mmCIF file of C-alpha atoms and ligand atoms in Angstrom:
data_model
loop_
_atom_site.group_PDB
_atom_site.id
_atom_site.type_symbol
_atom_site.label_atom_id
_atom_site.label_comp_id
_atom_site.label_asym_id
_atom_site.label_seq_id
_atom_site.Cartn_x
_atom_site.Cartn_y
_atom_site.Cartn_z
ATOM 1 C CA UNK A 1 -134.895 58.359 40.129
ATOM 2 C CA UNK A 2 -132.600 60.076 37.638
ATOM 3 C CA UNK A 3 -129.833 62.166 39.206
ATOM 4 C CA UNK A 4 -128.892 65.071 36.951
ATOM 5 C CA UNK A 5 -125.653 67.031 36.947
ATOM 6 C CA UNK A 6 -127.027 70.533 37.363
ATOM 7 C CA UNK A 7 -130.125 72.635 37.946
ATOM 8 C CA UNK A 8 -129.962 73.704 34.275
ATOM 9 C CA UNK A 9 -130.121 70.081 33.228
ATOM 10 C CA UNK A 10 -133.041 69.421 35.593
ATOM 11 C CA UNK A 11 -134.955 72.341 34.069
ATOM 12 C CA UNK A 12 -134.031 71.305 30.539
ATOM 13 C CA UNK A 13 -134.994 67.633 30.923
ATOM 14 C CA UNK A 14 -138.406 68.444 32.414
ATOM 15 C CA UNK A 15 -138.961 71.135 29.755
ATOM 16 C CA UNK A 16 -138.330 68.431 27.128
ATOM 17 C CA UNK A 17 -141.119 66.333 28.666
ATOM 18 C CA UNK A 18 -143.549 69.272 28.679
ATOM 19 C CA UNK A 19 -142.583 70.236 25.134
ATOM 20 C CA UNK A 20 -143.128 66.721 23.838
ATOM 21 C CA UNK A 21 -146.522 66.545 25.554
ATOM 22 C CA UNK A 22 -147.720 69.894 24.207
ATOM 23 C CA UNK A 23 -146.444 69.246 20.681
ATOM 24 C CA UNK A 24 -147.904 65.770 20.435
ATOM 25 C CA UNK A 25 -151.219 66.790 21.909
ATOM 26 C CA UNK A 26 -151.940 70.531 21.640
ATOM 27 C CA UNK A 27 -155.099 70.185 23.792
ATOM 28 C CA UNK A 28 -153.060 68.846 26.749
ATOM 29 C CA UNK A 29 -154.250 69.363 30.284
ATOM 30 C CA UNK A 30 -151.279 70.017 32.578
ATOM 31 C CA UNK A 31 -150.947 70.313 36.338
ATOM 32 C CA UNK A 32 -148.273 72.830 37.332
ATOM 33 C CA UNK A 33 -146.317 73.484 40.549
ATOM 34 C CA UNK A 34 -144.941 76.660 42.136
ATOM 35 C CA UNK A 35 -141.993 77.231 44.501
ATOM 36 C CA UNK A 36 -138.269 77.618 43.833
ATOM 37 C CA UNK A 37 -137.670 74.350 41.992
ATOM 38 C CA UNK A 38 -139.733 74.969 38.802
ATOM 39 C CA UNK A 39 -138.419 78.509 38.167
ATOM 40 C CA UNK A 40 -135.752 77.223 35.752
ATOM 41 C CA UNK A 41 -138.302 75.002 34.020
ATOM 42 C CA UNK A 42 -140.591 77.974 33.393
ATOM 43 C CA UNK A 43 -137.685 80.075 32.086
ATOM 44 C CA UNK A 44 -136.731 77.261 29.726
ATOM 45 C CA UNK A 45 -140.329 76.831 28.527
ATOM 46 C CA UNK A 46 -140.644 80.559 27.819
ATOM 47 C CA UNK A 47 -137.442 80.417 25.747
ATOM 48 C CA UNK A 48 -138.755 77.514 23.671
ATOM 49 C CA UNK A 49 -141.701 79.550 22.330
ATOM 50 C CA UNK A 50 -144.130 76.633 22.218
ATOM 51 C CA UNK A 51 -147.720 77.055 21.060
ATOM 52 C CA UNK A 52 -149.818 77.130 24.252
ATOM 53 C CA UNK A 53 -152.990 78.374 22.588
ATOM 54 C CA UNK A 54 -154.956 75.160 23.193
ATOM 55 C CA UNK A 55 -153.305 74.038 26.441
ATOM 56 C CA UNK A 56 -155.268 74.046 29.699
ATOM 57 C CA UNK A 57 -153.453 74.237 33.048
ATOM 58 C CA UNK A 58 -154.372 73.560 36.658
ATOM 59 C CA UNK A 59 -152.169 74.693 39.496
ATOM 60 C CA UNK A 60 -151.587 72.336 42.377
ATOM 61 C CA UNK A 61 -152.404 74.791 45.122
ATOM 62 C CA UNK A 62 -152.881 78.365 46.271
ATOM 63 C CA UNK A 63 -152.610 80.108 49.610
ATOM 64 C CA UNK A 64 -155.743 81.378 51.269
ATOM 65 C CA UNK A 65 -154.941 85.006 50.543
ATOM 66 C CA UNK A 66 -155.781 87.762 48.097
ATOM 67 C CA UNK A 67 -154.946 86.207 44.728
ATOM 68 C CA UNK A 68 -153.638 89.553 43.472
ATOM 69 C CA UNK A 69 -151.089 89.754 46.281
ATOM 70 C CA UNK A 70 -147.573 89.729 44.763
ATOM 71 C CA UNK A 71 -146.713 86.529 46.668
ATOM 72 C CA UNK A 72 -149.819 84.554 45.696
ATOM 73 C CA UNK A 73 -149.367 81.619 43.355
ATOM 74 C CA UNK A 74 -151.637 83.362 40.831
ATOM 75 C CA UNK A 75 -149.077 86.201 40.736
ATOM 76 C CA UNK A 76 -146.145 83.773 40.648
ATOM 77 C CA UNK A 77 -147.573 81.944 37.634
ATOM 78 C CA UNK A 78 -148.413 85.139 35.756
ATOM 79 C CA UNK A 79 -144.945 86.540 36.367
ATOM 80 C CA UNK A 80 -142.931 83.409 35.616
ATOM 81 C CA UNK A 81 -144.974 81.768 32.874
ATOM 82 C CA UNK A 82 -148.486 82.791 31.876
ATOM 83 C CA UNK A 83 -147.758 86.439 30.964
ATOM 84 C CA UNK A 84 -144.808 85.293 28.843
ATOM 85 C CA UNK A 85 -146.452 82.623 26.644
ATOM 86 C CA UNK A 86 -149.508 82.555 24.377
ATOM 87 C CA UNK A 87 -151.791 80.739 26.830
ATOM 88 C CA UNK A 88 -155.347 82.026 27.319
ATOM 89 C CA UNK A 89 -155.892 83.304 30.871
ATOM 90 C CA UNK A 90 -159.288 81.533 30.890
ATOM 91 C CA UNK A 91 -157.443 78.236 30.375
ATOM 92 C CA UNK A 92 -155.329 78.698 33.522
ATOM 93 C CA UNK A 93 -157.094 77.283 36.566
ATOM 94 C CA UNK A 94 -156.294 77.365 40.270
ATOM 95 C CA UNK A 95 -158.035 75.442 43.026
ATOM 96 C CA UNK A 96 -161.126 77.330 44.130
ATOM 97 C CA UNK A 97 -164.272 76.811 46.104
ATOM 98 C CA UNK A 98 -166.545 75.000 45.508
ATOM 99 C CA UNK A 99 -163.729 72.507 45.127
ATOM 100 C CA UNK A 100 -165.950 70.008 43.323
ATOM 101 C CA UNK A 101 -166.361 72.372 40.348
ATOM 102 C CA UNK A 102 -162.574 72.661 40.167
ATOM 103 C CA UNK A 103 -162.209 68.889 40.023
ATOM 104 C CA UNK A 104 -165.007 68.659 37.431
ATOM 105 C CA UNK A 105 -163.023 71.007 35.192
ATOM 106 C CA UNK A 106 -159.950 68.801 35.556
ATOM 107 C CA UNK A 107 -161.902 65.697 34.618
ATOM 108 C CA UNK A 108 -163.321 67.016 31.331
ATOM 109 C CA UNK A 109 -161.963 65.029 28.347
ATOM 110 C CA UNK A 110 -160.298 62.166 30.194
ATOM 111 C CA UNK A 111 -158.533 64.192 32.883
ATOM 112 C CA UNK A 112 -154.959 65.337 33.339
ATOM 113 C CA UNK A 113 -152.310 64.280 30.816
ATOM 114 C CA UNK A 114 -149.212 65.394 32.696
ATOM 115 C CA UNK A 115 -148.710 66.527 36.287
ATOM 116 C CA UNK A 116 -145.440 68.220 37.289
ATOM 117 C CA UNK A 117 -144.751 68.061 41.019
ATOM 118 C CA UNK A 118 -142.225 69.290 43.548
ATOM 119 C CA UNK A 119 -141.747 67.761 46.990
ATOM 120 C CA UNK A 120 -141.569 69.510 50.362
ATOM 121 C CA UNK A 121 -138.810 68.855 52.887
ATOM 122 C CA UNK A 122 -141.477 67.087 54.985
ATOM 123 C CA UNK A 123 -142.561 64.879 52.071
ATOM 124 C CA UNK A 124 -145.617 66.899 51.096
ATOM 125 C CA UNK A 125 -146.794 67.088 47.494
ATOM 126 C CA UNK A 126 -148.858 70.144 46.640
ATOM 127 C CA UNK A 127 -149.978 71.198 50.163
ATOM 128 C CA UNK A 128 -150.852 67.665 51.245
ATOM 129 C CA UNK A 129 -149.004 67.677 54.535
ATOM 130 C CA UNK A 130 -147.994 64.511 56.453
ATOM 131 C CA UNK A 131 -151.116 62.696 57.624
ATOM 132 C CA UNK A 132 -153.161 63.658 54.549
ATOM 133 C CA UNK A 133 -155.424 60.841 53.408
ATOM 134 C CA UNK A 134 -154.271 59.018 50.294
ATOM 135 C CA UNK A 135 -157.783 59.404 48.843
ATOM 136 C CA UNK A 136 -158.026 63.133 49.674
ATOM 137 C CA UNK A 137 -159.546 65.526 47.152
ATOM 138 C CA UNK A 138 -159.177 69.284 46.597
ATOM 139 C CA UNK A 139 -159.761 71.021 49.918
ATOM 140 C CA UNK A 140 -158.655 73.729 52.349
ATOM 141 C CA UNK A 141 -155.778 72.667 54.617
ATOM 142 C CA UNK A 142 -153.724 74.049 57.491
ATOM 143 C CA UNK A 143 -150.024 74.402 56.684
ATOM 144 C CA UNK A 144 -147.499 72.814 59.056
ATOM 145 C CA UNK A 145 -144.894 74.867 60.930
ATOM 146 C CA UNK A 146 -142.219 73.277 58.703
ATOM 147 C CA UNK A 147 -143.927 74.377 55.472
ATOM 148 C CA UNK A 148 -144.533 77.888 56.830
ATOM 149 C CA UNK A 149 -140.834 78.085 57.735
ATOM 150 C CA UNK A 150 -139.672 76.683 54.365
ATOM 151 C CA UNK A 151 -141.931 79.044 52.409
ATOM 152 C CA UNK A 152 -141.066 82.121 54.472
ATOM 153 C CA UNK A 153 -138.095 82.703 52.119
ATOM 154 C CA UNK A 154 -140.651 83.868 49.552
ATOM 155 C CA UNK A 155 -142.233 86.401 51.970
ATOM 156 C CA UNK A 156 -140.982 89.512 53.757
ATOM 157 C CA UNK A 157 -141.319 87.783 57.135
ATOM 158 C CA UNK A 158 -142.494 84.448 58.493
ATOM 159 C CA UNK A 159 -145.533 86.202 59.976
ATOM 160 C CA UNK A 160 -146.693 87.085 56.459
ATOM 161 C CA UNK A 161 -146.904 83.437 55.332
ATOM 162 C CA UNK A 162 -150.560 82.372 55.131
ATOM 163 C CA UNK A 163 -151.488 79.597 57.557
ATOM 164 C CA UNK A 164 -153.936 77.916 55.207
ATOM 165 C CA UNK A 165 -154.057 76.904 51.564
ATOM 166 C CA UNK A 166 -156.340 75.207 49.083
ATOM 167 C CA UNK A 167 -154.732 72.172 47.494
ATOM 168 C CA UNK A 168 -155.441 69.327 45.123
ATOM 169 C CA UNK A 169 -155.724 66.130 47.113
ATOM 170 C CA UNK A 170 -153.468 63.099 46.871
ATOM 171 C CA UNK A 171 -156.341 61.175 45.269
ATOM 172 C CA UNK A 172 -156.744 63.988 42.732
ATOM 173 C CA UNK A 173 -153.031 63.994 41.826
ATOM 174 C CA UNK A 174 -152.926 60.201 41.479
ATOM 175 C CA UNK A 175 -155.526 60.389 38.665
ATOM 176 C CA UNK A 176 -153.059 62.128 36.301
ATOM 177 C CA UNK A 177 -151.945 59.862 33.460
ATOM 178 C CA UNK A 178 -148.298 60.781 33.922
ATOM 179 C CA UNK A 179 -146.487 62.371 36.878
ATOM 180 C CA UNK A 180 -143.046 64.001 36.810
ATOM 181 C CA UNK A 181 -141.510 64.994 40.137
ATOM 182 C CA UNK A 182 -138.620 67.440 40.174
ATOM 183 C CA UNK A 183 -136.469 68.067 43.240
ATOM 184 C CA UNK A 184 -133.309 69.958 44.098
ATOM 185 C CA UNK A 185 -131.024 69.803 47.149
ATOM 186 C CA UNK A 186 -129.837 67.279 49.721
ATOM 187 C CA UNK A 187 -132.866 67.544 52.040
ATOM 188 C CA UNK A 188 -135.071 66.594 49.105
ATOM 189 C CA UNK A 189 -132.772 63.678 48.240
ATOM 190 C CA UNK A 190 -133.243 62.162 51.700
ATOM 191 C CA UNK A 191 -136.992 62.674 51.451
ATOM 192 C CA UNK A 192 -137.129 61.108 47.965
ATOM 193 C CA UNK A 193 -135.411 57.995 49.300
ATOM 194 C CA UNK A 194 -137.901 57.794 52.145
ATOM 195 C CA UNK A 195 -140.821 58.334 49.777
ATOM 196 C CA UNK A 196 -139.789 55.964 46.996
ATOM 197 C CA UNK A 197 -137.865 53.238 48.829
ATOM 198 C CA UNK A 198 -139.546 53.354 52.239
ATOM 199 C CA UNK A 199 -142.986 52.299 53.399
ATOM 200 C CA UNK A 200 -146.079 53.664 51.651
ATOM 201 C CA UNK A 201 -147.557 55.655 54.493
ATOM 202 C CA UNK A 202 -149.715 58.754 54.950
ATOM 203 C CA UNK A 203 -146.909 60.081 57.196
ATOM 204 C CA UNK A 204 -144.924 60.580 53.958
ATOM 205 C CA UNK A 205 -147.482 61.915 51.451
ATOM 206 C CA UNK A 206 -145.214 61.485 48.408
ATOM 207 C CA UNK A 207 -144.903 57.748 49.142
ATOM 208 C CA UNK A 208 -148.331 57.272 47.489
ATOM 209 C CA UNK A 209 -146.533 57.847 44.181
ATOM 210 C CA UNK A 210 -145.071 54.328 44.503
ATOM 211 C CA UNK A 211 -148.589 53.169 43.580
ATOM 212 C CA UNK A 212 -148.742 55.175 40.329
ATOM 213 C CA UNK A 213 -147.784 53.336 37.152
ATOM 214 C CA UNK A 214 -146.242 56.279 35.285
ATOM 215 C CA UNK A 215 -144.012 58.388 37.534
ATOM 216 C CA UNK A 216 -140.600 59.828 36.703
ATOM 217 C CA UNK A 217 -138.400 61.487 39.326
ATOM 218 C CA UNK A 218 -135.611 63.927 38.433
ATOM 219 C CA UNK A 219 -133.153 65.243 41.007
ATOM 220 C CA UNK A 220 -130.110 67.485 41.144
ATOM 221 C CA UNK A 221 -127.948 68.602 44.113
HETATM 222 P P1 PGA B 301 -139.689 74.359 46.573
HETATM 223 O O1 PGA B 301 -141.060 73.750 47.069
HETATM 224 O O2 PGA B 301 -139.593 74.090 45.109
HETATM 225 O O3 PGA B 301 -139.791 75.823 46.865
HETATM 226 O O4 PGA B 301 -138.598 73.685 47.346
HETATM 227 C C1 PGA B 301 -141.412 72.462 46.733
HETATM 228 C C2 PGA B 301 -142.667 72.047 47.467
HETATM 229 O O5 PGA B 301 -142.866 72.469 48.613
HETATM 230 O O6 PGA B 301 -143.468 71.287 46.897
#
């Protein structure tokens, strides 16, 4: 794990990784996260004016809700990244049903090149909550009380937070060639230690990343 001095540095360092990937291989397939942590990354990427015209993206997850709702992850991605770069909307994918077709799209041309992840305060990655099977695939899941509480800051009230989501599985995420996890704040630091130094257990979904051969973790307070 690399501990960085500031949130700006966290955003900058991960933007460097994305930039290098997209410049070296313009046809890159990327997996992208939502939430508070990647907002600085997306701002930085917009400022760099990269050529996204051949890039294909897959978001980690989406709530079960109207995708045009202002708080959906479709809306989040349009607002913070997609509407501000030259990516083709048809190249921006979100998990959908049937989930097998979504995974088929990811697997075209040797699969995902780079997956950017966050981590939940309960150790989830994407919406794979504690207890998720390590070989799980894209599917509909129930959100835990903890995740609903954590994510309520993005909604008008906790009652507005959807109770279900559709998420890539842990098995799906593990197939990416390279994984970069970004995290901010003390509660995430404790969880990162549990996930990367503790036992590999389905109780801590992110601990499966110990089994991946190309993972980088970046943290700031
Ligand atoms: P956050 O979410 O960036 O809003 O803290 C991370 C996550 O739940 O994966």
